Coordinates of C-alpha atoms in Angstrom, one line a residue:
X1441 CA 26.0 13.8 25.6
X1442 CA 28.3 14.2 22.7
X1443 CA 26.5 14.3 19.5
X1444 CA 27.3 11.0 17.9
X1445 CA 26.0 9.5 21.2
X1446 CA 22.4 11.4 20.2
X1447 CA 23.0 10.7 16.8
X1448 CA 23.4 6.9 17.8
X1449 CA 20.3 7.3 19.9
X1450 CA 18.2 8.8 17.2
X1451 CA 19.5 6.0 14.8
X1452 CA 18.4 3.5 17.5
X1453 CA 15.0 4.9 18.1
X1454 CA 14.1 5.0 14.3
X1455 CA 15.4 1.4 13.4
X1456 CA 12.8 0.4 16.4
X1457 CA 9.8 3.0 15.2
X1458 CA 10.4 1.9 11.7
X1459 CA 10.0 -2.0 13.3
X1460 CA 6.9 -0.5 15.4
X1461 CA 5.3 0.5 11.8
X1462 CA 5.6 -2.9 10.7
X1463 CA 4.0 -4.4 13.4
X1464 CA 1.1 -2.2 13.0
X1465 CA 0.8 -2.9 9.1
X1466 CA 1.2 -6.6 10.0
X1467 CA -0.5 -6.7 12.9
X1468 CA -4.0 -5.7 11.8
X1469 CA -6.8 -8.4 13.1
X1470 CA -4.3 -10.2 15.1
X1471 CA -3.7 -7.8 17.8
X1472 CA -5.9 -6.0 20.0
X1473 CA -6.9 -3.0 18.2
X1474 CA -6.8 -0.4 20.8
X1475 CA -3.0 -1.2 20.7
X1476 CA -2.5 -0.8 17.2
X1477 CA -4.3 2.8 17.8
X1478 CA -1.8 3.6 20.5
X1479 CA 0.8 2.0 18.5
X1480 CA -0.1 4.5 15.7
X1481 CA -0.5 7.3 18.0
X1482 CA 2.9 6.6 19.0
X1483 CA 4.3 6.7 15.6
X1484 CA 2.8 10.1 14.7
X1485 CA 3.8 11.4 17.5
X1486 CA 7.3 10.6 17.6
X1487 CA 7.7 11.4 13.6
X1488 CA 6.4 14.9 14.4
X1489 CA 8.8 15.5 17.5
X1490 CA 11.6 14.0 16.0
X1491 CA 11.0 16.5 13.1
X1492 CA 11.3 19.4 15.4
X1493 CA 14.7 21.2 17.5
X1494 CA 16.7 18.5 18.7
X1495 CA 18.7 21.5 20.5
X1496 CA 14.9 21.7 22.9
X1497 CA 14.2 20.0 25.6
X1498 CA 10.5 20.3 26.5
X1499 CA 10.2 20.3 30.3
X1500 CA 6.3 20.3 31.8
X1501 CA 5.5 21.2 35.5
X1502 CA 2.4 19.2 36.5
X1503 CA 0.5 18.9 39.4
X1504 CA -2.6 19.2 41.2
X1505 CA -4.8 22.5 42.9
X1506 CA -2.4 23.9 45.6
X1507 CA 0.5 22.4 45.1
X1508 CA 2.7 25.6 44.1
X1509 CA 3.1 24.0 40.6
X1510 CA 2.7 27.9 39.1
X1511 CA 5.3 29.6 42.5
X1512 CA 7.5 27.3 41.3
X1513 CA 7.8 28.0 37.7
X1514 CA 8.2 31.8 38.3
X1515 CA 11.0 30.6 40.8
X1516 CA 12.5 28.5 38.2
X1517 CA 12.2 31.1 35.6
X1518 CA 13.1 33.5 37.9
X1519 CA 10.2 36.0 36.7
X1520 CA 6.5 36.1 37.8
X1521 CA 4.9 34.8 34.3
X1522 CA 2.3 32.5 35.1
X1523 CA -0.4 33.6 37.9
X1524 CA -0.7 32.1 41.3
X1525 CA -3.0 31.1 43.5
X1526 CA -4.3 29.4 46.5
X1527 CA -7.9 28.1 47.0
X1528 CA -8.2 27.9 43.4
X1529 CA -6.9 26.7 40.1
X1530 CA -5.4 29.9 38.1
X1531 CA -3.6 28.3 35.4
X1532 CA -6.4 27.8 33.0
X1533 CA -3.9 27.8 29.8
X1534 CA -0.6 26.2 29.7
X1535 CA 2.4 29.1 29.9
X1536 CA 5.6 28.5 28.0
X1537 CA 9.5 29.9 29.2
X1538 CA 11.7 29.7 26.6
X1539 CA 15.9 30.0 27.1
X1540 CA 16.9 30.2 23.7
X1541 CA 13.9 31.2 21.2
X1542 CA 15.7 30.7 17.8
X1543 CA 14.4 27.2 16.2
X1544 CA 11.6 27.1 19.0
X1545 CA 8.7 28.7 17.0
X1546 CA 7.6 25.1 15.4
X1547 CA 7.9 22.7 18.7
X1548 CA 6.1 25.2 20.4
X1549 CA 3.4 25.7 17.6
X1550 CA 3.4 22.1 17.9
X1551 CA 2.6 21.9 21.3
X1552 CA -0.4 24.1 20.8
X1553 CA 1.3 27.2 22.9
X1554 CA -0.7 30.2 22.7
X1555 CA 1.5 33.1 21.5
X1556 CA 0.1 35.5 24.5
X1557 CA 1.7 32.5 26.8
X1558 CA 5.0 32.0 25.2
X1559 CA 7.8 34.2 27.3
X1560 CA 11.0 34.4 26.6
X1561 CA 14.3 34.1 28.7
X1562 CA 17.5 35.8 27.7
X1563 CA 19.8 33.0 29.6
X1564 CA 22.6 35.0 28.1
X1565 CA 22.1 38.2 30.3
X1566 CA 21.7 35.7 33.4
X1567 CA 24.4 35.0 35.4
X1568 CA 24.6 30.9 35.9
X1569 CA 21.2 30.6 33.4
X1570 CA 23.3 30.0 30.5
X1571 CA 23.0 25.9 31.5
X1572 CA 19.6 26.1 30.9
X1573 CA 19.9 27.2 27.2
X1574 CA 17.4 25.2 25.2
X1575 CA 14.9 24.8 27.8
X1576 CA 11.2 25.3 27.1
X1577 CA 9.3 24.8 30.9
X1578 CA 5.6 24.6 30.4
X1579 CA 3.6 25.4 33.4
X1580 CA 0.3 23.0 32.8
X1581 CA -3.3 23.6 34.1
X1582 CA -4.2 21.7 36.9
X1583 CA -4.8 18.1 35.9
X1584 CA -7.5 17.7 38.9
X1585 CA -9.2 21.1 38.3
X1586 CA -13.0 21.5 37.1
X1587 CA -11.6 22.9 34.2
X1588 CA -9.3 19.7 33.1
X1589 CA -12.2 17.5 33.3
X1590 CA -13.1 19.3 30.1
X1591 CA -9.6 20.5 29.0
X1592 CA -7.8 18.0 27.9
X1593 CA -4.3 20.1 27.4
X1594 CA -2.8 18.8 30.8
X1595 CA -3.4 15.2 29.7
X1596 CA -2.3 16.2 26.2
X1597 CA 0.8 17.3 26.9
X1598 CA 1.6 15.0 29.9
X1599 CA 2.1 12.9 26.8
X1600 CA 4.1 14.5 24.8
X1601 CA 6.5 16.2 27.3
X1602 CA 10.3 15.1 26.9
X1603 CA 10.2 15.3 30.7
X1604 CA 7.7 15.8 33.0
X1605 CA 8.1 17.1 36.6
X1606 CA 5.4 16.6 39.0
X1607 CA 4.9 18.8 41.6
X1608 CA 3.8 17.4 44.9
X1609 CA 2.7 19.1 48.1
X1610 CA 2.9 17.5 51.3
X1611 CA -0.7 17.2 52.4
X1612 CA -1.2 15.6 48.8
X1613 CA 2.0 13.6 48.2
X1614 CA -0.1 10.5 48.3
X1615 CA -2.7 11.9 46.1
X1616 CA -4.3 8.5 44.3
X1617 CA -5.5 10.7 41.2
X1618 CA -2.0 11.6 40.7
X1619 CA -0.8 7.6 40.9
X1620 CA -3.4 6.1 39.9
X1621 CA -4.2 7.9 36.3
X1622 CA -0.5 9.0 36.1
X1623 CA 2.2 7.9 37.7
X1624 CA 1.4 4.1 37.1
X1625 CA 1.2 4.7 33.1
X1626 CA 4.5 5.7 33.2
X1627 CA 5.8 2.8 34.7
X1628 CA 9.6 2.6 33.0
X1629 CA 10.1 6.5 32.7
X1630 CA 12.5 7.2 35.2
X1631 CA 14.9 9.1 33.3
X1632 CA 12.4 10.9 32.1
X1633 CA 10.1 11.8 34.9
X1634 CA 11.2 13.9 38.2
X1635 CA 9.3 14.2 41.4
X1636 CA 9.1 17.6 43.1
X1637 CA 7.7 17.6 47.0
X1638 CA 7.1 21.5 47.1
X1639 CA 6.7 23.4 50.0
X1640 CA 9.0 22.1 52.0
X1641 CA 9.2 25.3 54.4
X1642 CA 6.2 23.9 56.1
X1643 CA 8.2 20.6 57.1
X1644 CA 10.9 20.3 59.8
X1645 CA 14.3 18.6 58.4
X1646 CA 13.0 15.4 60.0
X1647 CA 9.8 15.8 58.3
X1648 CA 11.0 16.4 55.3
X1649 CA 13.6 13.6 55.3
X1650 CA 10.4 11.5 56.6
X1651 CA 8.2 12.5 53.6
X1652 CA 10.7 12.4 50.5
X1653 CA 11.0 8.2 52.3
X1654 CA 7.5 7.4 52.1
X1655 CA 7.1 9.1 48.7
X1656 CA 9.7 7.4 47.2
X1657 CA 8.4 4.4 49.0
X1658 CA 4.9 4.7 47.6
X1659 CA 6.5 5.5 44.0
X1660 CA 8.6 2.4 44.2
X1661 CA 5.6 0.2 44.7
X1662 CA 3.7 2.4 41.9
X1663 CA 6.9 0.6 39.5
X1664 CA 9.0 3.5 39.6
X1665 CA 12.3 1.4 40.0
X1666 CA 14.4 4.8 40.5
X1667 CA 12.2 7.9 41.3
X1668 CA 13.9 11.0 41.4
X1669 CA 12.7 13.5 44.4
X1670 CA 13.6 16.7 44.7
X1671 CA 12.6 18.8 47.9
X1672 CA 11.6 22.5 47.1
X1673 CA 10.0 25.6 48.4
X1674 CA 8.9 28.1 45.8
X1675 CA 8.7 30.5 49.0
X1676 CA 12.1 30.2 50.1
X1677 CA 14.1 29.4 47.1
X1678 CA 15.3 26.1 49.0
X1679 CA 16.2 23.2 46.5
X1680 CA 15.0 25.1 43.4
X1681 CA 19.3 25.4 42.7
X1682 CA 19.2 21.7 42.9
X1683 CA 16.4 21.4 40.3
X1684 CA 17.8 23.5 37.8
X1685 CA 20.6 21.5 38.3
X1686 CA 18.2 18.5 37.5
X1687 CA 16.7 20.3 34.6
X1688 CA 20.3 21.4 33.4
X1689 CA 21.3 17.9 33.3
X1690 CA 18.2 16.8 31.2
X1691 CA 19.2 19.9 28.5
X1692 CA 22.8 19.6 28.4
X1693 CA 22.3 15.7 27.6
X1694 CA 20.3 16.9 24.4
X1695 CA 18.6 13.1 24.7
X1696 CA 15.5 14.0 27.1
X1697 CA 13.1 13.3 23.8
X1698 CA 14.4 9.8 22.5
X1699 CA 14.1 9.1 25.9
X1700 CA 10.8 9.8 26.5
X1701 CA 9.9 8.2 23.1
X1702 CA 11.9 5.1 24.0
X1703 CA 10.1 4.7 27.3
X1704 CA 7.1 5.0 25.5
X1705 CA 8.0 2.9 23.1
X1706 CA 9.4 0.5 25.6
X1707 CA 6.1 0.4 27.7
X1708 CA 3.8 -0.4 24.5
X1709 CA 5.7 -3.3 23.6
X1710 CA 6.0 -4.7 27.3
X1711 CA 2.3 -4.8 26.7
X1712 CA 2.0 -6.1 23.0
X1713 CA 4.5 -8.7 24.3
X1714 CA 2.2 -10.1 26.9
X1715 CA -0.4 -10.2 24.3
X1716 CA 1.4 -11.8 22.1
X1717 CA 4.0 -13.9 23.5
X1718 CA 7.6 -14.6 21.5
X1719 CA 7.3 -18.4 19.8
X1720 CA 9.8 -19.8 17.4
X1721 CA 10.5 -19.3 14.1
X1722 CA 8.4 -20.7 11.6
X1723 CA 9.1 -22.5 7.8
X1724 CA 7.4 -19.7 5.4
X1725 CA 7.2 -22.7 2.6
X1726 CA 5.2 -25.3 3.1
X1727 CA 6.9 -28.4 2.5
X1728 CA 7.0 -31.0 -0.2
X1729 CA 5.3 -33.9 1.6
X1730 CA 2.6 -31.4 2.9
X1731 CA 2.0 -30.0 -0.5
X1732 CA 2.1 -34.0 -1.9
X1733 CA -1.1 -34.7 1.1
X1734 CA -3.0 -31.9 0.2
X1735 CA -2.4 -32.8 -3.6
X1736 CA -3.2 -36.4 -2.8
X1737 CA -6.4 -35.2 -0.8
X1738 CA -7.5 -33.1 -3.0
X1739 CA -7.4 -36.3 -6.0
X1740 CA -9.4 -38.4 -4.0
X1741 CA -12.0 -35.7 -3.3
X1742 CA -12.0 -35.2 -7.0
X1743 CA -12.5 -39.1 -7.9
X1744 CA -8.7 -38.9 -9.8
X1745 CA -8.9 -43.1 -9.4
X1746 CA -11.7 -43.1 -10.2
X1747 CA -11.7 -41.2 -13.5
X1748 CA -8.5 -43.1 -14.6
X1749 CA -10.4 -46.3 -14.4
X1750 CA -13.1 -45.1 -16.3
X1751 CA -10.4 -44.0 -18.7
X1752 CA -8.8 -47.3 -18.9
X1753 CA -12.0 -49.1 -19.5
X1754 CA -13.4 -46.9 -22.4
X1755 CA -9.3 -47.6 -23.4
X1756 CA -10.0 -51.2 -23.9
X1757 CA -13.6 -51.3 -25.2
X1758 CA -12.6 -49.3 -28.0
X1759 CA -9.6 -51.3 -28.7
X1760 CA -11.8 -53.9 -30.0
X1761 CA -12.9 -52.6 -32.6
X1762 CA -9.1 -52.4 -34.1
X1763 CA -7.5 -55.3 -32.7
X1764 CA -9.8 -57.5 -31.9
X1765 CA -9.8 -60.8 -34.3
X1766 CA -13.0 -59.6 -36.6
X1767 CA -15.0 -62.4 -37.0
X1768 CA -15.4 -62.0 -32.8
X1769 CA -16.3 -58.4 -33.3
X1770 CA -18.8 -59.2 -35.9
X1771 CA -20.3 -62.3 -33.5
X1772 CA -20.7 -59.6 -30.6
X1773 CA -22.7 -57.4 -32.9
X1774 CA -25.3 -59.9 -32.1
X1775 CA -25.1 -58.5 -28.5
X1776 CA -26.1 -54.9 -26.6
X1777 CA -23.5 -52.5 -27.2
X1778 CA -20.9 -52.8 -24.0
X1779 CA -20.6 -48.4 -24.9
X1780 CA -24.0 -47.7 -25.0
X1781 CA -24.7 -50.2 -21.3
X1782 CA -21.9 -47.9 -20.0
X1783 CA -23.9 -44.9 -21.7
X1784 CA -20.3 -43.5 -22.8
X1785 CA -21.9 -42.4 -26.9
X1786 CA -19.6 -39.1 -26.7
X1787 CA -16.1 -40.0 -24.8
X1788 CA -15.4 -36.5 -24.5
X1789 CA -18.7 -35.1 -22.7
X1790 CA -18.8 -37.6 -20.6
X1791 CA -15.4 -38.1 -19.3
X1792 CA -16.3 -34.2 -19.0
X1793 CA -19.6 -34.6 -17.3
X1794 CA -17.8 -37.3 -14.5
X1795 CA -15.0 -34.9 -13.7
X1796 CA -17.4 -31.9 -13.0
X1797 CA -19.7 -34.7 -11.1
X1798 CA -16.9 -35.7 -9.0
X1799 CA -15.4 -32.4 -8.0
X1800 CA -19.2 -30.9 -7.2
X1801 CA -19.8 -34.2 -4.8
X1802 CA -17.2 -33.9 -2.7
X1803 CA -17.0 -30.4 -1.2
X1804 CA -16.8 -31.9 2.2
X1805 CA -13.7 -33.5 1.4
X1806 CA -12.3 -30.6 -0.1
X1807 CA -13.0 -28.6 3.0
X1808 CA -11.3 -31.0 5.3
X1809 CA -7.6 -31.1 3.2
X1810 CA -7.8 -27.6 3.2
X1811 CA -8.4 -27.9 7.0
X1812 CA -5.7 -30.6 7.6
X1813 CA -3.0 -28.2 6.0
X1814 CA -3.9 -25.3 8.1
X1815 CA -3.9 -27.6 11.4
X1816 CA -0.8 -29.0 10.8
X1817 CA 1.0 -25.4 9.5
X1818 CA -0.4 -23.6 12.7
X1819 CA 0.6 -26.0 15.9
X1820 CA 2.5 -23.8 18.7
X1821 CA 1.4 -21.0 17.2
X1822 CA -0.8 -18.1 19.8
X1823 CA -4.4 -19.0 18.9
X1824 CA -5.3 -16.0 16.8
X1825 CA -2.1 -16.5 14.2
X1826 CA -3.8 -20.2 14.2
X1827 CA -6.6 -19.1 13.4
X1828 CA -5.1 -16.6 10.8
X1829 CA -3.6 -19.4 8.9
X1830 CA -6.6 -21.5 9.2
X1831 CA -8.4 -18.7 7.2
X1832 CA -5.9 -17.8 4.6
X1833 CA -6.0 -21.8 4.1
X1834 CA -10.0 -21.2 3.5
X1835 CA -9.8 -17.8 2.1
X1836 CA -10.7 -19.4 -1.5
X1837 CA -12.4 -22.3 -0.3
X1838 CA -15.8 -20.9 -2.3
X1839 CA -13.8 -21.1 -5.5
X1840 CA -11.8 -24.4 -4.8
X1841 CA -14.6 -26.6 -5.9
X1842 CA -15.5 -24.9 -9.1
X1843 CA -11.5 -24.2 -10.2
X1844 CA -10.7 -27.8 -9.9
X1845 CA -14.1 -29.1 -11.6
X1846 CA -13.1 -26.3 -14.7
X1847 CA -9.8 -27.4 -14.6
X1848 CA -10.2 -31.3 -14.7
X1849 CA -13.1 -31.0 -17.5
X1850 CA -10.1 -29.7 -20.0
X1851 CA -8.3 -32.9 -19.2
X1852 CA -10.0 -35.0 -21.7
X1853 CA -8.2 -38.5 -22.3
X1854 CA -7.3 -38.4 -26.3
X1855 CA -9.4 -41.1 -27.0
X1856 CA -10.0 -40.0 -30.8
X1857 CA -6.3 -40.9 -31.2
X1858 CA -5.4 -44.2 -33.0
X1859 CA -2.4 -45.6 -31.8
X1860 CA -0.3 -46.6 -35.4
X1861 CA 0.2 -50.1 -34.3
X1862 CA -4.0 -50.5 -33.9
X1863 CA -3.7 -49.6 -37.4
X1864 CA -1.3 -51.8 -38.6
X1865 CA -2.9 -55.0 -36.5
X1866 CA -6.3 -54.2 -38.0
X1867 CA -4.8 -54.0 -41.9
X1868 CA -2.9 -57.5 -40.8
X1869 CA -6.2 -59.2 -39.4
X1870 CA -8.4 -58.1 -42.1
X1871 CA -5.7 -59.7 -44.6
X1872 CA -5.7 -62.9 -42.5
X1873 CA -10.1 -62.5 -43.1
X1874 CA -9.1 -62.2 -46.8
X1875 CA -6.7 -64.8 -46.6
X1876 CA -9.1 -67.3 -45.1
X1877 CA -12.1 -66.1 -47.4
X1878 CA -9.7 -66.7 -50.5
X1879 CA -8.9 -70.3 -48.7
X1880 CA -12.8 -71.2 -48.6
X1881 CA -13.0 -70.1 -52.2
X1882 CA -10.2 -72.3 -53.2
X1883 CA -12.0 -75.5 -51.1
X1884 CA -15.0 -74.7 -52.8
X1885 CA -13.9 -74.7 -56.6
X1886 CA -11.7 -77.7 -55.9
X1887 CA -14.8 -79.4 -54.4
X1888 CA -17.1 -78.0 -57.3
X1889 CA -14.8 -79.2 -60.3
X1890 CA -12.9 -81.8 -58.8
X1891 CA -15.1 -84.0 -56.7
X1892 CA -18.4 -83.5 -58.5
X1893 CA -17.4 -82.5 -62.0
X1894 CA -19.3 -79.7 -62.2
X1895 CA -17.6 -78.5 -65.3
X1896 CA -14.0 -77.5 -66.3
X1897 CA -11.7 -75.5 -64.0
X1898 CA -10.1 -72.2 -65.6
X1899 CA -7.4 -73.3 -64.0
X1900 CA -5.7 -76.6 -63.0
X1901 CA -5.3 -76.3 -59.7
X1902 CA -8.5 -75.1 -59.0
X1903 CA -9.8 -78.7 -59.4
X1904 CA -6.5 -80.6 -57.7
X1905 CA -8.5 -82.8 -55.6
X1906 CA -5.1 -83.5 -54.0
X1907 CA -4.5 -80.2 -52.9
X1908 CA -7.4 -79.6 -51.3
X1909 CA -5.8 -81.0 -47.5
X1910 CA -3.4 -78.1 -48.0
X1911 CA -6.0 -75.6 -48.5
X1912 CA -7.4 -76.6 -45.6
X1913 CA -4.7 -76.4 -43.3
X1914 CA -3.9 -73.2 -44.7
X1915 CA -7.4 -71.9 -43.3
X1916 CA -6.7 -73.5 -40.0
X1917 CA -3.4 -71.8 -39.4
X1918 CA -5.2 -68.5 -41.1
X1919 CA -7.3 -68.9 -37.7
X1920 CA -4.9 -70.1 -35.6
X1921 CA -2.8 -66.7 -36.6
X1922 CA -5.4 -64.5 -36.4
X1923 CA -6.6 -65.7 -32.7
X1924 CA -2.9 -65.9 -32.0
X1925 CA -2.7 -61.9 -32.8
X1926 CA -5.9 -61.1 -31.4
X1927 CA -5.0 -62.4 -27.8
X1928 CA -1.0 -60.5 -28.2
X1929 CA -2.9 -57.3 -29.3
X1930 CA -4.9 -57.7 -25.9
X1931 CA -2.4 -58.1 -23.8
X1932 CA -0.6 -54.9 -25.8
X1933 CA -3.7 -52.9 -25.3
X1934 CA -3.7 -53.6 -21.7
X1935 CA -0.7 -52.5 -21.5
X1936 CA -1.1 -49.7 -23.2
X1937 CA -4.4 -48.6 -21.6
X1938 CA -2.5 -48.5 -18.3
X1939 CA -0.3 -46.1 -19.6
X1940 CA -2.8 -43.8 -21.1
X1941 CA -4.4 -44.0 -17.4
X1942 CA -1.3 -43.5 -15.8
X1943 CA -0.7 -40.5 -17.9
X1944 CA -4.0 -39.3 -17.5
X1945 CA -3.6 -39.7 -13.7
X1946 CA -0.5 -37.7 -13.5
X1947 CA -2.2 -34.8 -15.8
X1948 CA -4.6 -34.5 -13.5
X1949 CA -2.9 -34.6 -10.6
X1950 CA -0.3 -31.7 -11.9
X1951 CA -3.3 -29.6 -12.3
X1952 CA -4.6 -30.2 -9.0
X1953 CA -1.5 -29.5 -7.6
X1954 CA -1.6 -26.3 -9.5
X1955 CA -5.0 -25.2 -8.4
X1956 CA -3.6 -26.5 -4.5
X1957 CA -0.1 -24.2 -4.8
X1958 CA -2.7 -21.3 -6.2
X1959 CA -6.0 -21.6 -4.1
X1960 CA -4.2 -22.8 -0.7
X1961 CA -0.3 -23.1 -0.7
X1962 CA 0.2 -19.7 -1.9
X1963 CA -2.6 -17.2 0.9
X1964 CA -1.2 -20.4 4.0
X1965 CA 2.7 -19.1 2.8
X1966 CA 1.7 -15.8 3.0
X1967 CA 0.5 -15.4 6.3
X1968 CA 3.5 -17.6 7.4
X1969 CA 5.6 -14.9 6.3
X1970 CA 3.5 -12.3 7.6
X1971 CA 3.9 -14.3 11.1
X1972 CA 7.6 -14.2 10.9
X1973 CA 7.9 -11.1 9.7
X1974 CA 5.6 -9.7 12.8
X1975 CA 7.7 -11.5 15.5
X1976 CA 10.9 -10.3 13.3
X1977 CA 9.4 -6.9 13.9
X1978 CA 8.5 -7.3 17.4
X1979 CA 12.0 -8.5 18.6
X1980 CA 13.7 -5.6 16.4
X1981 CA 11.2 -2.8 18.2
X1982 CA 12.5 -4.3 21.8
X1983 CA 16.3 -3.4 23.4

């Protein structure tokens, strides 16, 4: 492979890692753990090997007790490095061959190689080895030894191998400790995976021919879609040409660990995908006529209405006492108080008080148009997003309650305010009162000094006797004109009290909406984009 094909590879495999890392930030509480672990195992492990000689292609020999795994890595290396045997398992410590040392020290330090264990092969000096320059064959302990129960290295670096050759023997081909805790977790690693049937001097041609079938039978029902055999005998030197021709391939190709790392990678999100199944795209705002039903909710659970009537009411009781016509006011002093039978002495405090009231005695419908928003966000969604935007709905449900009650109890309705027209009707109906009291004054001298001579007027016209019809009908219309402005004014004040309550109204319903886009809107649009920007991440970590 040229090396802007690996650089393209390498490119590809980070833009997916650096998706993988963002569906393990995201994905916390909304998929399983234990594949957020592996997820994160994953990411270590290919930030540590991609760190380390791209020029090295880590090759491990597995296999069980007796299979030749060890004859056939001194036949590969072509020296007798790692210690064979027969009944029992020898290799207790992985052994390292190296063609090429220089820029090996850290992958292999990495891999936990003992330095007593690391060899070294001067490829150079070797006729036809040169093709296996940047090789590093690890000969691994037995995975199904005594010892590898306790020793985890075999599984270890099983893991982390680029590619990883197992070595089969033809008694144990078949070997269900092999398939089952091995070959079928590597479902999808065919390139990266090579199958060795050693000892094939035991087998006649047909036998062989018969055995490399069924295994790649069995492997093909294990999900290998492509398995690669290789027939061997470590005894004979037959077929090891062909796997160095194998292993050549692997190193000349300089892509054997972004292969390995996309299979992996590949593998874990075939698994998070069944988990958590691709659904569309969703809105990450919520929209205007959601927000306008959670506002409008959210009023009537606070008594909104209800507070602007009582508004509107206190609007039009006190208007009375400015533009009303004053000898009514005066005739209703005779009656109970209509302010003190609605007990509403300090405005303020109580408007206050009724607000605070209403919020605290409705929690339940609070609770249920925070509900209805997250039921309506969260349909189609997989059942753990719908519940995830179900909490973030509630996630400040304990504070809902109290923020709307403080917030409403600043809204108090001016009521201390005197419109200037109140003035200006209560200066003209208290000069209609002195116009009328002057009028009865009048009447009265004219009666006094001109019908029963009680003396001498100071003035003439105060004892016209003739004038007195006009004095009277002056007091009439006097009357007449103050009823006449005391009914207008009442119709004004009505007027004008619904427009204190519907500015009241919309106050309150701005700050609702407020606390709504704070309290709810805001955590609901958060996980919305946290659900998009998962899937986002899921489909950019698949090819």
């Amino acid at each position: 492979m040229s090396a802007v094909s690996t650089a393209q590879a390498q490119f590809g495999l980070g833009s997916r890692l650096a998706a993988l890392s963002r569906i393990v930030e995201l994905g916390s509480g909304r998929v399983e753990p234990a594949l957020l672990t592996e997820a994160a195992q994953l990411l270590l492990r290919a930030g540590d090997r991609l760190k380390l000689s791209p020029e090295h292609t880590v090759v491990a020999l597995a296999g069980g007790t007796g299979s030749g795994k060890s004859s056939l890595f001194n036949a590969v290396s072509g020296l007798e490095l790692s210690p064979i045997g027969v009944r029992r398992p020898t290799t207790a410590r992985t052994h390292a061959c190296v063609w090429g040392l220089d820029g090996a020290a850290p992958l292999l330090d990495w891999l936990q190689i003992q330095w007593r264990h690391r060899f070294a092969r001067a490829s150079a000096l070797d006729r036809g080895e040169g093709r296996l320059h940047g090789l590093i064959l690890l000969d691994l302990p037995d995975h199904d030894s005594i010892r590898a129960l306790t020793d985890p290295e075999a599984h270890r670096l099983i893991q982390v191998a680029d590619l990883v050759v197992w070595v089969l023997d033809p008694q144990k081909y078949a070997d269900a400790s092999v398939h089952r805790r091995y070959v079928a977790e590597l479902t999808g690693h065919d390139d990266v995976t090579v199958f060795v049937l050693n000892q094939a001097d035991r087998l006649t041609p047909e036998e062989q021919a018969e055995c490399v079938a069924d295994l790649e039978d069995l492997l093909r029902r294990e999900g290998v879609a492509h398995p690669r055999v290789v027939a061997t005998s470590a005894t004979t030197g037959k077929g090891i040409d062909g796997l160095k021709a194998v292993l050549a391939d692997s190193v000349a190709a300089r892509r054997a660990a972004y292969q390995r790392l996309e299979a992996d990678l590949d593998r874990l999100m075939a698994r998070l995908a069944k988990e958590m199944p691709e659904v569309l795209h969703v809105e990450p705002a919520v929209d205007g006529a959601r927000r306008a039903g959670l506002t409008d909710a959210l009023c009537d659970a606070v008594g909104v209405s209800a507070l602007g009537e009582a508004m509107e009411n206190v609007y039009g009781v006190r208007s009375v006492d400015w533009v009303g016509w004053p000898y009514a006011r005066w005739a209703a002093r005779l009656r109970p108080d209509p302010l003190s039978s609605l007990r509403l002495g300090g405005v303020k405090d109580d408007i206050r008080t009724l607000v605070g009231s209403s919020v605290s005695a409705q929690p339940a419908e609070v609770d249920n148009a925070v509900q209805a928003l997250g039921d309506g966000l969260s349909g189609g969604m997989p059942e753990v997003w719908q519940n995830g935007v179900r909490e973030a709905a509630r996630s400040r449900s304990p504070e809902l309650s109290g923020a709307l009650s403080k917030e409403l109890a600043e809204v108090a309705p001016p009521l201390d305010r005197v419109p200037g027209w109140w003035w200006l009707l209560k200066i003209w109906q208290y000069l209609l009162v002195a116009m009328f009291v002057a009028g009865l004054a009048w009447a009265g001298s004219i009666l006094a000094y001109g019908v029963f001579k009680a003396g001498r007027p100071p003035a003439e016209i105060l004892g016209d006797v003739a004038v007195l019809p006009w004095v009277g009908l002056m007091m009439v219309s006097v009357l007449g004109l103050g009823l006449l402005s005391a009914v207008a004014s009442r119709n004004f004040v009505v007027l004008g009290a619904g427009k204190e309550r519907d500015r009241l109204e919309r106050d309150m319903r701005r700050r609702v909406g407020a606390v709504a886009q704070d309290m709810v809107v805001t955590p609901v649009e958060r996980e919305l984009n946290r659900y998009n920007e998962f899937f986002g991440a899921m489909a950019a970590a698949r090819r």
